[in-house]
JSON list of C-alpha atoms in Angstrom, two decimals:
[
{"chain": "A", "resi": 303, "resn": "MET", "atom": "CA", "xyz": [15.12, 11.62, -3.85]},
{"chain": "A", "resi": 304, "resn": "LEU", "atom": "CA", "xyz": [12.35, 9.78, -1.51]},
{"chain": "A", "resi": 305, "resn": "PRO", "atom": "CA", "xyz": [12.27, 10.58, 2.07]},
{"chain": "A", "resi": 306, "resn": "ARG", "atom": "CA", "xyz": [13.82, 8.30, 4.75]},
{"chain": "A", "resi": 307, "resn": "ARG", "atom": "CA", "xyz": [11.40, 5.38, 5.53]},
{"chain": "A", "resi": 308, "resn": "PRO", "atom": "CA", "xyz": [11.43, 6.31, 9.46]},
{"chain": "A", "resi": 309, "resn": "GLU", "atom": "CA", "xyz": [10.29, 9.62, 8.80]},
{"chain": "A", "resi": 310, "resn": "LEU", "atom": "CA", "xyz": [7.25, 7.97, 6.73]},
{"chain": "A", "resi": 311, "resn": "GLY", "atom": "CA", "xyz": [6.46, 5.76, 9.33]},
{"chain": "A", "resi": 312, "resn": "GLN", "atom": "CA", "xyz": [6.35, 8.05, 12.17]},
{"chain": "A", "resi": 313, "resn": "GLN", "atom": "CA", "xyz": [4.04, 10.16, 10.17]},
{"chain": "A", "resi": 314, "resn": "ALA", "atom": "CA", "xyz": [1.91, 7.15, 9.62]},
{"chain": "A", "resi": 315, "resn": "LYS", "atom": "CA", "xyz": [1.93, 6.05, 13.02]},
{"chain": "A", "resi": 316, "resn": "GLU", "atom": "CA", "xyz": [1.19, 9.93, 14.56]},
{"chain": "A", "resi": 317, "resn": "SER", "atom": "CA", "xyz": [-1.63, 10.03, 11.85]},
{"chain": "A", "resi": 318, "resn": "LEU", "atom": "CA", "xyz": [-3.46, 7.16, 11.72]},
{"chain": "A", "resi": 319, "resn": "HIS", "atom": "CA", "xyz": [-5.63, 4.66, 13.79]},
{"chain": "A", "resi": 320, "resn": "LEU", "atom": "CA", "xyz": [-4.67, 0.99, 13.16]},
{"chain": "A", "resi": 321, "resn": "GLY", "atom": "CA", "xyz": [-7.62, -0.18, 14.47]},
{"chain": "A", "resi": 322, "resn": "CYS", "atom": "CA", "xyz": [-6.91, -3.61, 12.98]},
{"chain": "A", "resi": 323, "resn": "ASP", "atom": "CA", "xyz": [-7.53, -6.82, 15.01]},
{"chain": "A", "resi": 324, "resn": "CYS", "atom": "CA", "xyz": [-4.77, -8.95, 14.23]},
{"chain": "A", "resi": 325, "resn": "LEU", "atom": "CA", "xyz": [-1.81, -5.91, 14.97]},
{"chain": "A", "resi": 326, "resn": "ALA", "atom": "CA", "xyz": [-1.10, -7.74, 17.74]},
{"chain": "A", "resi": 327, "resn": "GLY", "atom": "CA", "xyz": [-0.82, -11.20, 16.25]},
{"chain": "A", "resi": 328, "resn": "LEU", "atom": "CA", "xyz": [1.34, -9.63, 13.21]},
{"chain": "A", "resi": 329, "resn": "ASN", "atom": "CA", "xyz": [3.32, -8.01, 15.56]},
{"chain": "A", "resi": 330, "resn": "GLU", "atom": "CA", "xyz": [3.87, -10.78, 17.67]},
{"chain": "A", "resi": 331, "resn": "LEU", "atom": "CA", "xyz": [4.84, -12.68, 14.43]},
{"chain": "A", "resi": 332, "resn": "ALA", "atom": "CA", "xyz": [7.18, -10.25, 13.53]},
{"chain": "A", "resi": 333, "resn": "ILE", "atom": "CA", "xyz": [9.18, -10.69, 16.56]},
{"chain": "A", "resi": 334, "resn": "ASN", "atom": "CA", "xyz": [9.55, -14.37, 16.77]},
{"chain": "A", "resi": 335, "resn": "SER", "atom": "CA", "xyz": [11.06, -15.29, 13.26]},
{"chain": "A", "resi": 336, "resn": "ALA", "atom": "CA", "xyz": [10.95, -18.88, 12.65]},
{"chain": "A", "resi": 337, "resn": "HIS", "atom": "CA", "xyz": [11.54, -19.48, 8.50]},
{"chain": "A", "resi": 338, "resn": "CYS", "atom": "CA", "xyz": [8.24, -19.93, 6.59]},
{"chain": "A", "resi": 339, "resn": "GLY", "atom": "CA", "xyz": [7.08, -20.54, 2.67]},
{"chain": "A", "resi": 340, "resn": "GLU", "atom": "CA", "xyz": [7.62, -22.75, 0.10]},
{"chain": "A", "resi": 341, "resn": "THR", "atom": "CA", "xyz": [11.24, -23.85, -0.86]},
{"chain": "A", "resi": 342, "resn": "SER", "atom": "CA", "xyz": [13.06, -23.90, -3.85]},
{"chain": "A", "resi": 343, "resn": "ARG", "atom": "CA", "xyz": [14.06, -27.39, -5.16]},
{"chain": "A", "resi": 344, "resn": "LYS", "atom": "CA", "xyz": [17.48, -26.60, -3.97]},
{"chain": "A", "resi": 345, "resn": "GLY", "atom": "CA", "xyz": [15.74, -26.24, -0.69]},
{"chain": "A", "resi": 346, "resn": "SER", "atom": "CA", "xyz": [16.43, -22.69, -0.39]},
{"chain": "A", "resi": 347, "resn": "THR", "atom": "CA", "xyz": [13.42, -20.55, 1.21]},
{"chain": "A", "resi": 348, "resn": "PRO", "atom": "CA", "xyz": [12.03, -18.21, -1.43]},
{"chain": "A", "resi": 349, "resn": "ARG", "atom": "CA", "xyz": [13.01, -14.47, -1.04]},
{"chain": "A", "resi": 350, "resn": "MET", "atom": "CA", "xyz": [10.45, -11.50, -1.40]},
{"chain": "A", "resi": 351, "resn": "PRO", "atom": "CA", "xyz": [11.50, -8.13, -3.27]},
{"chain": "A", "resi": 352, "resn": "THR", "atom": "CA", "xyz": [10.68, -6.03, 0.32]},
{"chain": "A", "resi": 353, "resn": "GLU", "atom": "CA", "xyz": [12.58, -2.96, -0.63]},
{"chain": "A", "resi": 354, "resn": "LEU", "atom": "CA", "xyz": [11.20, -2.68, -3.55]},
{"chain": "A", "resi": 355, "resn": "LEU", "atom": "CA", "xyz": [8.38, -2.61, -2.25]},
{"chain": "A", "resi": 356, "resn": "LYS", "atom": "CA", "xyz": [8.31, -0.27, 0.32]},
{"chain": "A", "resi": 357, "resn": "ARG", "atom": "CA", "xyz": [9.82, 1.81, -2.10]},
{"chain": "A", "resi": 358, "resn": "GLN", "atom": "CA", "xyz": [6.87, 1.86, -3.93]},
{"chain": "A", "resi": 359, "resn": "HIS", "atom": "CA", "xyz": [4.98, 2.94, -0.90]},
{"chain": "A", "resi": 360, "resn": "ASP", "atom": "CA", "xyz": [7.11, 5.73, -0.71]},
{"chain": "A", "resi": 361, "resn": "SER", "atom": "CA", "xyz": [6.92, 6.51, -3.87]},
{"chain": "A", "resi": 362, "resn": "ALA", "atom": "CA", "xyz": [3.20, 5.92, -3.48]},
{"chain": "A", "resi": 363, "resn": "THR", "atom": "CA", "xyz": [2.58, 8.51, -0.95]},
{"chain": "A", "resi": 364, "resn": "LEU", "atom": "CA", "xyz": [4.65, 10.67, -2.17]},
{"chain": "A", "resi": 365, "resn": "MET", "atom": "CA", "xyz": [2.76, 10.72, -5.47]},
{"chain": "A", "resi": 366, "resn": "MET", "atom": "CA", "xyz": [-0.41, 10.57, -3.26]},
{"chain": "A", "resi": 367, "resn": "LEU", "atom": "CA", "xyz": [0.65, 13.74, -1.21]},
{"chain": "A", "resi": 368, "resn": "GLU", "atom": "CA", "xyz": [1.07, 15.81, -4.73]},
{"chain": "A", "resi": 369, "resn": "ILE", "atom": "CA", "xyz": [-2.36, 14.96, -5.69]},
{"chain": "A", "resi": 370, "resn": "GLN", "atom": "CA", "xyz": [-3.83, 15.82, -2.38]},
{"chain": "A", "resi": 371, "resn": "ALA", "atom": "CA", "xyz": [-1.43, 19.13, -3.06]},
{"chain": "A", "resi": 372, "resn": "LEU", "atom": "CA", "xyz": [-3.06, 19.89, -6.43]},
{"chain": "A", "resi": 373, "resn": "SER", "atom": "CA", "xyz": [-6.45, 18.95, -4.90]},
{"chain": "A", "resi": 374, "resn": "ASP", "atom": "CA", "xyz": [-6.09, 21.69, -2.05]},
{"chain": "A", "resi": 375, "resn": "ARG", "atom": "CA", "xyz": [-4.86, 24.30, -4.53]},
{"chain": "A", "resi": 376, "resn": "TYR", "atom": "CA", "xyz": [-7.72, 23.46, -6.86]},
{"chain": "A", "resi": 377, "resn": "ARG", "atom": "CA", "xyz": [-9.26, 27.04, -8.87]},
{"chain": "A", "resi": 378, "resn": "GLY", "atom": "CA", "xyz": [-11.55, 25.41, -11.23]},
{"chain": "A", "resi": 379, "resn": "PRO", "atom": "CA", "xyz": [-11.58, 23.20, -14.59]},
{"chain": "A", "resi": 380, "resn": "GLN", "atom": "CA", "xyz": [-8.35, 24.34, -15.57]},
{"chain": "A", "resi": 381, "resn": "ASP", "atom": "CA", "xyz": [-6.65, 22.13, -13.05]},
{"chain": "A", "resi": 382, "resn": "ALA", "atom": "CA", "xyz": [-9.14, 19.16, -13.84]},
{"chain": "A", "resi": 383, "resn": "HIS", "atom": "CA", "xyz": [-6.45, 17.68, -16.49]},
{"chain": "A", "resi": 384, "resn": "GLU", "atom": "CA", "xyz": [-3.64, 18.12, -14.44]},
{"chain": "A", "resi": 385, "resn": "LEU", "atom": "CA", "xyz": [-5.39, 16.03, -11.33]},
{"chain": "A", "resi": 386, "resn": "ALA", "atom": "CA", "xyz": [-6.68, 13.08, -13.86]},
{"chain": "A", "resi": 387, "resn": "LEU", "atom": "CA", "xyz": [-2.79, 12.78, -15.20]},
{"chain": "A", "resi": 388, "resn": "ARG", "atom": "CA", "xyz": [-1.44, 12.64, -11.94]},
{"chain": "A", "resi": 389, "resn": "LEU", "atom": "CA", "xyz": [-3.97, 9.63, -10.92]},
{"chain": "A", "resi": 390, "resn": "GLY", "atom": "CA", "xyz": [-3.50, 7.60, -14.01]},
{"chain": "A", "resi": 391, "resn": "LYS", "atom": "CA", "xyz": [0.66, 7.39, -13.02]},
{"chain": "A", "resi": 392, "resn": "PHE", "atom": "CA", "xyz": [-0.61, 7.00, -9.55]},
{"chain": "A", "resi": 393, "resn": "ALA", "atom": "CA", "xyz": [-3.09, 4.16, -10.19]},
{"chain": "A", "resi": 394, "resn": "ALA", "atom": "CA", "xyz": [-0.46, 2.62, -12.60]},
{"chain": "A", "resi": 395, "resn": "LEU", "atom": "CA", "xyz": [1.89, 2.46, -9.92]},
{"chain": "A", "resi": 396, "resn": "LEU", "atom": "CA", "xyz": [-0.28, 1.17, -7.43]},
{"chain": "A", "resi": 397, "resn": "ARG", "atom": "CA", "xyz": [-1.47, -1.54, -9.94]},
{"chain": "A", "resi": 398, "resn": "THR", "atom": "CA", "xyz": [1.93, -2.66, -10.24]},
{"chain": "A", "resi": 399, "resn": "HIS", "atom": "CA", "xyz": [2.62, -2.94, -6.91]},
{"chain": "A", "resi": 400, "resn": "PHE", "atom": "CA", "xyz": [-0.51, -4.49, -5.71]},
{"chain": "A", "resi": 401, "resn": "ALA", "atom": "CA", "xyz": [0.01, -7.42, -8.13]},
{"chain": "A", "resi": 402, "resn": "LEU", "atom": "CA", "xyz": [3.92, -7.68, -7.22]},
{"chain": "A", "resi": 403, "resn": "GLU", "atom": "CA", "xyz": [2.67, -7.52, -3.07]},
{"chain": "A", "resi": 404, "resn": "ASP", "atom": "CA", "xyz": [-0.43, -10.49, -3.88]},
{"chain": "A", "resi": 405, "resn": "ARG", "atom": "CA", "xyz": [1.87, -12.85, -6.04]},
{"chain": "A", "resi": 406, "resn": "THR", "atom": "CA", "xyz": [4.65, -12.62, -3.09]},
{"chain": "A", "resi": 407, "resn": "VAL", "atom": "CA", "xyz": [3.88, -11.40, 0.19]},
{"chain": "A", "resi": 408, "resn": "TYR", "atom": "CA", "xyz": [0.63, -12.63, 0.73]},
{"chain": "A", "resi": 409, "resn": "GLU", "atom": "CA", "xyz": [0.65, -15.87, -1.06]},
{"chain": "A", "resi": 410, "resn": "ALA", "atom": "CA", "xyz": [3.58, -16.98, 0.45]},
{"chain": "A", "resi": 411, "resn": "LEU", "atom": "CA", "xyz": [2.24, -15.94, 3.68]},
{"chain": "A", "resi": 412, "resn": "LEU", "atom": "CA", "xyz": [-1.34, -17.66, 3.36]},
{"chain": "A", "resi": 413, "resn": "HIS", "atom": "CA", "xyz": [0.26, -20.93, 2.16]},
{"chain": "A", "resi": 414, "resn": "CYS", "atom": "CA", "xyz": [3.22, -21.14, 4.31]},
{"chain": "A", "resi": 415, "resn": "GLY", "atom": "CA", "xyz": [2.33, -23.98, 6.52]},
{"chain": "A", "resi": 416, "resn": "GLU", "atom": "CA", "xyz": [1.87, -22.55, 9.99]},
{"chain": "A", "resi": 417, "resn": "CYS", "atom": "CA", "xyz": [-1.27, -21.81, 10.57]},
{"chain": "A", "resi": 418, "resn": "GLU", "atom": "CA", "xyz": [-1.21, -18.89, 13.46]},
{"chain": "A", "resi": 419, "resn": "VAL", "atom": "CA", "xyz": [0.68, -17.37, 10.26]},
{"chain": "A", "resi": 420, "resn": "GLU", "atom": "CA", "xyz": [-1.69, -18.20, 7.70]},
{"chain": "A", "resi": 421, "resn": "ARG", "atom": "CA", "xyz": [-4.62, -17.11, 10.15]},
{"chain": "A", "resi": 422, "resn": "VAL", "atom": "CA", "xyz": [-3.08, -13.86, 10.25]},
{"chain": "A", "resi": 423, "resn": "ALA", "atom": "CA", "xyz": [-2.48, -12.91, 6.92]},
{"chain": "A", "resi": 424, "resn": "SER", "atom": "CA", "xyz": [-5.66, -13.89, 6.10]},
{"chain": "A", "resi": 425, "resn": "ASP", "atom": "CA", "xyz": [-7.15, -11.66, 8.75]},
{"chain": "A", "resi": 426, "resn": "PHE", "atom": "CA", "xyz": [-4.92, -8.92, 7.56]},
{"chain": "A", "resi": 427, "resn": "PHE", "atom": "CA", "xyz": [-5.67, -9.08, 3.87]},
{"chain": "A", "resi": 428, "resn": "ALA", "atom": "CA", "xyz": [-9.29, -9.32, 4.66]},
{"chain": "A", "resi": 429, "resn": "ASP", "atom": "CA", "xyz": [-9.18, -5.94, 6.46]},
{"chain": "A", "resi": 430, "resn": "VAL", "atom": "CA", "xyz": [-6.85, -4.11, 3.70]},
{"chain": "A", "resi": 431, "resn": "GLY", "atom": "CA", "xyz": [-7.68, -5.98, 1.03]},
{"chain": "A", "resi": 432, "resn": "GLY", "atom": "CA", "xyz": [-10.29, -4.83, -1.89]},
{"chain": "A", "resi": 433, "resn": "LEU", "atom": "CA", "xyz": [-7.74, -1.22, -2.01]},
{"chain": "A", "resi": 434, "resn": "ALA", "atom": "CA", "xyz": [-6.72, -2.57, -5.77]},
{"chain": "A", "resi": 435, "resn": "GLU", "atom": "CA", "xyz": [-10.26, -2.45, -7.35]},
{"chain": "A", "resi": 436, "resn": "LYS", "atom": "CA", "xyz": [-11.33, 0.54, -5.13]},
{"chain": "A", "resi": 437, "resn": "LEU", "atom": "CA", "xyz": [-8.00, 2.12, -6.74]},
{"chain": "A", "resi": 438, "resn": "GLU", "atom": "CA", "xyz": [-9.17, 1.39, -10.24]},
{"chain": "A", "resi": 439, "resn": "ASP", "atom": "CA", "xyz": [-13.24, 1.87, -9.88]},
{"chain": "A", "resi": 440, "resn": "PHE", "atom": "CA", "xyz": [-11.83, 6.27, -8.90]},
{"chain": "A", "resi": 441, "resn": "GLY", "atom": "CA", "xyz": [-9.20, 5.73, -11.83]},
{"chain": "A", "resi": 442, "resn": "PHE", "atom": "CA", "xyz": [-12.29, 4.63, -13.74]},
{"chain": "A", "resi": 443, "resn": "ARG", "atom": "CA", "xyz": [-14.87, 7.50, -12.59]},
{"chain": "A", "resi": 444, "resn": "TRP", "atom": "CA", "xyz": [-12.44, 10.39, -12.51]},
{"chain": "A", "resi": 445, "resn": "SER", "atom": "CA", "xyz": [-11.93, 11.42, -15.86]},
{"chain": "A", "resi": 446, "resn": "THR", "atom": "CA", "xyz": [-11.16, 15.25, -16.97]},
{"chain": "A", "resi": 447, "resn": "ASP", "atom": "CA", "xyz": [-14.28, 16.00, -17.61]},
{"chain": "A", "resi": 448, "resn": "THR", "atom": "CA", "xyz": [-15.83, 14.24, -14.24]},
{"chain": "A", "resi": 449, "resn": "ILE", "atom": "CA", "xyz": [-13.60, 15.82, -12.26]},
{"chain": "A", "resi": 450, "resn": "ALA", "atom": "CA", "xyz": [-14.05, 19.36, -13.39]},
{"chain": "A", "resi": 451, "resn": "ALA", "atom": "CA", "xyz": [-18.12, 18.62, -13.18]},
{"chain": "A", "resi": 452, "resn": "SER", "atom": "CA", "xyz": [-17.87, 17.21, -10.01]},
{"chain": "A", "resi": 453, "resn": "PHE", "atom": "CA", "xyz": [-14.81, 18.56, -7.80]},
{"chain": "A", "resi": 454, "resn": "GLY", "atom": "CA", "xyz": [-16.72, 18.15, -4.42]},
{"chain": "A", "resi": 455, "resn": "GLN", "atom": "CA", "xyz": [-17.30, 14.39, -4.94]},
{"chain": "A", "resi": 456, "resn": "PHE", "atom": "CA", "xyz": [-13.69, 13.94, -6.48]},
{"chain": "A", "resi": 457, "resn": "ARG", "atom": "CA", "xyz": [-12.41, 15.75, -3.23]},
{"chain": "A", "resi": 458, "resn": "ALA", "atom": "CA", "xyz": [-14.66, 13.30, -0.61]},
{"chain": "A", "resi": 459, "resn": "GLN", "atom": "CA", "xyz": [-13.92, 10.07, -2.47]},
{"chain": "A", "resi": 460, "resn": "LEU", "atom": "CA", "xyz": [-10.21, 11.10, -3.08]},
{"chain": "A", "resi": 461, "resn": "THR", "atom": "CA", "xyz": [-9.87, 11.65, 0.75]},
{"chain": "A", "resi": 462, "resn": "HIS", "atom": "CA", "xyz": [-11.22, 8.74, 1.42]},
{"chain": "A", "resi": 463, "resn": "LEU", "atom": "CA", "xyz": [-9.45, 6.59, -0.73]},
{"chain": "A", "resi": 464, "resn": "CYS", "atom": "CA", "xyz": [-5.87, 7.94, 0.12]},
{"chain": "A", "resi": 465, "resn": "GLU", "atom": "CA", "xyz": [-6.65, 7.54, 3.79]},
{"chain": "A", "resi": 466, "resn": "ALA", "atom": "CA", "xyz": [-7.57, 4.17, 3.55]},
{"chain": "A", "resi": 467, "resn": "LEU", "atom": "CA", "xyz": [-4.17, 3.47, 1.13]},
{"chain": "A", "resi": 468, "resn": "SER", "atom": "CA", "xyz": [-2.56, 5.89, 3.98]},
{"chain": "A", "resi": 469, "resn": "ARG", "atom": "CA", "xyz": [-3.73, 2.99, 6.37]},
{"chain": "A", "resi": 470, "resn": "ARG", "atom": "CA", "xyz": [-2.53, 0.04, 4.70]},
{"chain": "A", "resi": 471, "resn": "ILE", "atom": "CA", "xyz": [0.71, 1.37, 3.99]},
{"chain": "A", "resi": 472, "resn": "ALA", "atom": "CA", "xyz": [1.31, 1.91, 7.26]},
{"chain": "A", "resi": 473, "resn": "LEU", "atom": "CA", "xyz": [0.03, -1.64, 8.57]},
{"chain": "A", "resi": 474, "resn": "GLU", "atom": "CA", "xyz": [2.38, -3.08, 5.92]},
{"chain": "A", "resi": 475, "resn": "ASN", "atom": "CA", "xyz": [5.56, -1.26, 6.32]},
{"chain": "A", "resi": 476, "resn": "ALA", "atom": "CA", "xyz": [5.21, -1.63, 10.45]},
{"chain": "A", "resi": 477, "resn": "TYR", "atom": "CA", "xyz": [3.79, -5.64, 10.48]},
{"chain": "A", "resi": 478, "resn": "LEU", "atom": "CA", "xyz": [3.49, -7.30, 7.63]},
{"chain": "A", "resi": 479, "resn": "TYR", "atom": "CA", "xyz": [7.09, -6.55, 5.83]},
{"chain": "A", "resi": 480, "resn": "PRO", "atom": "CA", "xyz": [8.87, -7.49, 9.30]},
{"chain": "A", "resi": 481, "resn": "LEU", "atom": "CA", "xyz": [7.03, -10.47, 9.48]},
{"chain": "A", "resi": 482, "resn": "VAL", "atom": "CA", "xyz": [8.57, -11.18, 6.13]},
{"chain": "A", "resi": 483, "resn": "GLU", "atom": "CA", "xyz": [11.74, -10.01, 6.96]},
{"chain": "A", "resi": 484, "resn": "ASN", "atom": "CA", "xyz": [12.30, -11.57, 10.23]},
{"chain": "A", "resi": 485, "resn": "ARG", "atom": "CA", "xyz": [11.21, -15.08, 9.00]},
{"chain": "A", "resi": 486, "resn": "GLY", "atom": "CA", "xyz": [14.27, -14.75, 6.07]},
{"chain": "A", "resi": 487, "resn": "LEU", "atom": "CA", "xyz": [12.09, -14.63, 2.54]},
{"chain": "A", "resi": 488, "resn": "SER", "atom": "CA", "xyz": [13.20, -10.97, 2.36]},
{"chain": "A", "resi": 489, "resn": "ARG", "atom": "CA", "xyz": [15.76, -10.31, -0.13]},
{"chain": "A", "resi": 490, "resn": "ALA", "atom": "CA", "xyz": [16.88, -6.70, -1.39]},
{"chain": "A", "resi": 491, "resn": "ALA", "atom": "CA", "xyz": [15.44, -5.92, -5.11]}
]
């Protein structure tokens, strides 16, 4: 069973320095809820699956913690295969998550017709975007053999990637998803 969201959110707030210039704007926009987004043919506001995205954040966080714990217990090449397998599952989850998020949340906010919302979403995406490509590169580079041959480099890059992902998850949970939800664009998935 996944931990409750407030526990993960509190952990993220305590362990991360959120240095994004757009945080104040996101927080203000999340509180002031006006509707944004294109309407369907029937005139209703589109809904985004933020609950599904939050559950994917929980799953990604747990998988990330498991990979880090396995990395901490690394005894040698015999553990490289398990790390590579878990990394592959982790990358698959995030590949799906990033595609859904880009297609729903970011796309809607970047084209909602409100200049301030669009600017904040653009700034936010510029700050946390690019992580999907970094994850893909990391996944392609680190196989069982390369982890075993260069574990120190793997571990350093894993730490950096996990910090960046933790930061993105914390920012999206704390600022971006409430912005969407408070604007009436979210639906349970």
